[in-house]
Amino acid sequence: MAITCKITDGTNEIDFAPNASNWKLRWDEYVPQSAEPREDGTIPPYIIEVLPVIIKADSDNELANDLDRFHDLQRLAERYWLDTNEQTPVWFQVKLDNESNPRQAFIKRMTLAPQEEWFLCITGDDKYWQASITLERHPLPEIVTARILPASRGAATISIKYDYTAAGAAVGAHDINGSTGARIGYMSITPRKGTASGLGRLWIGLRTAEKYGAGGLTNFINVWECEDVDAVLGTDAARAADATASPGGGGNTKVTVTPGTATWAERLSITLGDVTANYAANFGFFLWLLRMKVSAGTWQVQFLFGYEQMTDDEHVRGELIEVTSTDWNIYEMGFRRIPARNLQVFPTATFAASREQTFEIQIWAQRTDGAGTLDLDCIMPVPIDEGFFSAEAMTMASDINSSDIMYLGVSPQDDVSVRVIDTVSSVGEHKYPAYTFSNFYLPPGDGRMIIVHARDSTSVLTDQIDISTLDGATTDHGNYHERFNTLRGGN
Amino acid sequence: MNSVQPGLQLFERLARGVTAHVLTFQCRTFNTWRRTIAAVGGYKLGDFVLTEEDFSPYEMKVFFDENIGRRIVESTGGITTWEGEIVRMELTLQGVTYAISLDYELWHNRVKVAFTDNATSVPTATAWTEDTTSSAIYGECEYLDTVNKNYDLTAAEALRDRRLNENAYPSTRPEGGLQSFIAHEQQQLNILRVYCAGYVFSMNRRYLESLLAAAAVSDQITTLVGNSEFVTVGQIDTNALSVPVECSDISQRLWNAVEDLILIGDASGNRWVGGVYADRRFYYNLAETAVTHYWRNGQLYDLHQIPMLPTMIRPDTIVRVTGAIPAITPSNANTWANASNMYIDEVEFIAPDQYRLLPAY
């Protein structure tokens, strides 16, 4: 195998490989830099790296042309950094002899400094001219060829566990390689064609086996049904059947609050132990979502987080949410982690995870105006500690023939963009929705995306979404770039 | 990781009647963001910068031209943790600084002049006149110009109309004059500074001009909030203390009047708080009286000793500083009279993850 070492934008390049060009890297003096990884997932500062080089030219004109080639790339790099209409980044690409795959680091800026006389005359024999190139580059090199995201066709469920390491039509099963989170090149999510589904809001959290074990993926409970037989009903609350409530079908699927008086009271209590016996598999830091509606009037609803043995005042309060919608909708109730204890002080090896079975969510509510009842369907925890993305007001739809498409992408310089393509109406670009992006890079190893979806202001149980596929015909529609802390390696 | 990275988004002006999303700021801009929330007022002030490190002068100029009055939302995991509008921008390009502002002294599209009639020596006023085109774009901003002169109505109206004509639209003004420099010797920094304010201050763009007869403080606040353009009632708890709001002699701006009411407290001498929060909703309630958080090793923890997310920290909390000198609460005194406890009146978030808590004095 040959050495790859070059600065390139895919068309213009300076190639430091032996005998490839007039440019030579002084390998014995080159000291590569490495990024210092950040555990919170944020990108470290850009790295300054110096490439000691020699230009071996046969003539003055040839030397000038070599320098011009460098300055062209210098200009292109600067332009890409400042102008988002410039599509072609400049990379520093490296692969050593016995490494399998090249890696490349995005170049923000670069300068050239001569190390000997600037004006020299080349006469007769070959001349060597020393200089140094200073790169200001991205701290995390990435693989050159992106890996494909596998296709996932929708099911009628409002919270999905998408396995982004699974096999797809164009890719085998593949855990994420890398030292840190992989950059998503682009990813598509669509309401499933042929199902008349809608998609307006998304909440996506990342959850990995490296942090929570394989059980933390398979045994993670992403939907807590309020009507669970072990949940404790509160004031004026009763279980009821509703085919439009999760999980659908017959039997009790919701809790209805029919207040005798419109007072602030606890309406439901549900614990971790009510929904699972795999307590440690459900540890994490979550955004808690609630699917609910009213029959009429205005209601205020709030989560209280704590443990069963605590008094109400010892619970921590979430967001106070006002509800007036008579359609099912999904609401953000607050952030909370399981367990509350500091696991570094009280590890599970000494204090069993089973103690967390009494982790409790109380749902308190009061009617503040009008009449009517409150329906509570299900609680959905979305992980936020390993990467999180949300979008709103996307107003997407699907019909028998087509579906709107949402794309999420991250540029080599970590700029994020989200766009919605309108294909149902065939009018092209639809909108650029508001979104939240919190370190949404795919961590190394096996993992899942926990995805909750809804329409703009309602939630329909039968809605389905497709991931990384367009109507099932185009599969594996999305990719990612694994990232590393150094330029060395071959995975 | 015990944190979730917040985001900063720009939306269309509320006066337009639409909620269109304009853009989401990238990380490198968000990392210059800071903002405050106050127990009295709610979402208060914020600011960020665009620097030439990441933006071309052209991009800065376009941002400066297009975005005064647009809505800024900071969200954490989808939950709104700050909301306001761009009220001022300062653009410095090649050594010249331009400013544009929604300060009601510099911009007003609804004007009235109060004067003394020179024939009758009776204080009087013109009618309000408004540039409705400006109001439709930016919202209403009232200005009551009180002149200490004897005018007739014609003169007063002329003054009113001139003021409206000059100030109906936010305009760009060069600030600091023009300072000479040697271009190739002194590199001039290109920078755009953006200043934001919570919608509580938008309430001050309208006046109360009449007397509100004595009524419960909570009812008075409900009435005043109802008179504002962008703020609506969220939850206003009952405070039965009866107080009039007298504005017939001297008109008051709405938020100033509300703030005065909040600071009165109640008949039992308790502290009350109120302000504008997410979705421009106004909340008014009794101030916190029990310890709600702990401070240890430079971090804030909740009741369960879980570190707080920086953007989820709110004022109107009582923080016990662990490791402080032991203290006891004097009998019949407030919880925060204990030297180990601090009532937090205002919080500041400094992106990406720092914060400062300011106690009441």
Tab-separated table of N, CA, C and O in Angstrom, chain A residues 2 32 47 80 107 109 114 130 157 160 212 270 294 363 383 393 400 423 431 454:
chain	number	residue	atom	x	y	z
A	2	ALA	N	0.361	2.339	-0.540
A	2	ALA	CA	1.152	3.556	-0.656
A	2	ALA	C	0.766	4.530	0.429
A	2	ALA	O	-0.317	4.478	0.996
A	32	PRO	N	2.772	15.368	14.577
A	32	PRO	CA	1.313	15.538	14.483
A	32	PRO	C	0.700	15.903	15.824
A	32	PRO	O	1.199	15.485	16.872
A	47	ILE	N	-6.999	22.751	16.122
A	47	ILE	CA	-5.596	22.438	16.394
A	47	ILE	C	-4.693	23.230	15.461
A	47	ILE	O	-5.007	23.392	14.275
A	80	TYR	N	-14.278	28.763	2.153
A	80	TYR	CA	-15.228	27.782	2.661
A	80	TYR	C	-15.602	28.096	4.102
A	80	TYR	O	-16.760	27.951	4.496
A	107	ILE	N	-9.576	21.583	7.070
A	107	ILE	CA	-8.666	22.710	7.256
A	107	ILE	C	-9.460	24.008	7.286
A	107	ILE	O	-10.207	24.315	6.351
A	109	ARG	N	-7.829	27.133	8.144
A	109	ARG	CA	-6.930	28.123	7.548
A	109	ARG	C	-5.549	27.510	7.440
A	109	ARG	O	-5.208	26.599	8.188
A	114	PRO	N	8.369	30.773	4.629
A	114	PRO	CA	9.657	30.271	4.155
A	114	PRO	C	10.646	30.162	5.308
A	114	PRO	O	10.575	30.932	6.271
A	130	GLN	N	13.165	25.241	1.621
A	130	GLN	CA	12.479	24.805	2.834
A	130	GLN	C	11.444	25.830	3.279
A	130	GLN	O	11.658	27.043	3.180
A	157	THR	N	-46.117	3.461	15.961
A	157	THR	CA	-45.767	3.669	17.344
A	157	THR	C	-45.166	5.043	17.477
A	157	THR	O	-44.417	5.490	16.622
A	160	ILE	N	-39.909	5.265	18.927
A	160	ILE	CA	-39.213	4.241	18.150
A	160	ILE	C	-37.794	4.087	18.668
A	160	ILE	O	-37.161	5.074	19.051
A	212	TYR	N	-24.477	2.247	28.799
A	212	TYR	CA	-25.556	1.600	29.554
A	212	TYR	C	-25.635	0.099	29.351
A	212	TYR	O	-26.557	-0.548	29.853
A	270	ILE	N	-46.582	6.899	39.146
A	270	ILE	CA	-46.035	5.726	38.467
A	270	ILE	C	-44.550	5.650	38.792
A	270	ILE	O	-43.855	6.669	38.846
A	294	VAL	N	-57.468	17.129	26.688
A	294	VAL	CA	-58.619	17.415	27.537
A	294	VAL	C	-59.867	17.228	26.687
A	294	VAL	O	-59.804	17.225	25.455
A	363	ILE	N	-48.057	12.851	38.653
A	363	ILE	CA	-48.686	13.807	37.737
A	363	ILE	C	-49.748	14.561	38.532
A	363	ILE	O	-50.719	13.966	39.018
A	383	PRO	N	-33.613	10.138	25.955
A	383	PRO	CA	-32.271	10.397	26.512
A	383	PRO	C	-31.700	11.705	25.982
A	383	PRO	O	-31.868	12.032	24.802
A	393	ALA	N	-42.566	22.369	14.162
A	393	ALA	CA	-43.289	23.100	13.112
A	393	ALA	C	-42.823	22.723	11.714
A	393	ALA	O	-42.656	23.577	10.860
A	400	ILE	N	-50.694	8.805	-0.755
A	400	ILE	CA	-50.539	7.495	-1.377
A	400	ILE	C	-49.312	7.461	-2.292
A	400	ILE	O	-48.707	6.428	-2.507
A	423	THR	N	-42.561	17.163	-1.245
A	423	THR	CA	-42.774	16.369	-2.458
A	423	THR	C	-44.248	16.076	-2.674
A	423	THR	O	-44.650	15.748	-3.781
A	431	LYS	N	-39.442	24.285	3.996
A	431	LYS	CA	-39.127	25.198	5.089
A	431	LYS	C	-37.842	24.767	5.787
A	431	LYS	O	-37.338	23.670	5.576
A	454	ALA	N	-44.433	13.473	16.303
A	454	ALA	CA	-45.803	13.982	16.406
A	454	ALA	C	-46.037	14.955	15.263
A	454	ALA	O	-45.092	15.356	14.578
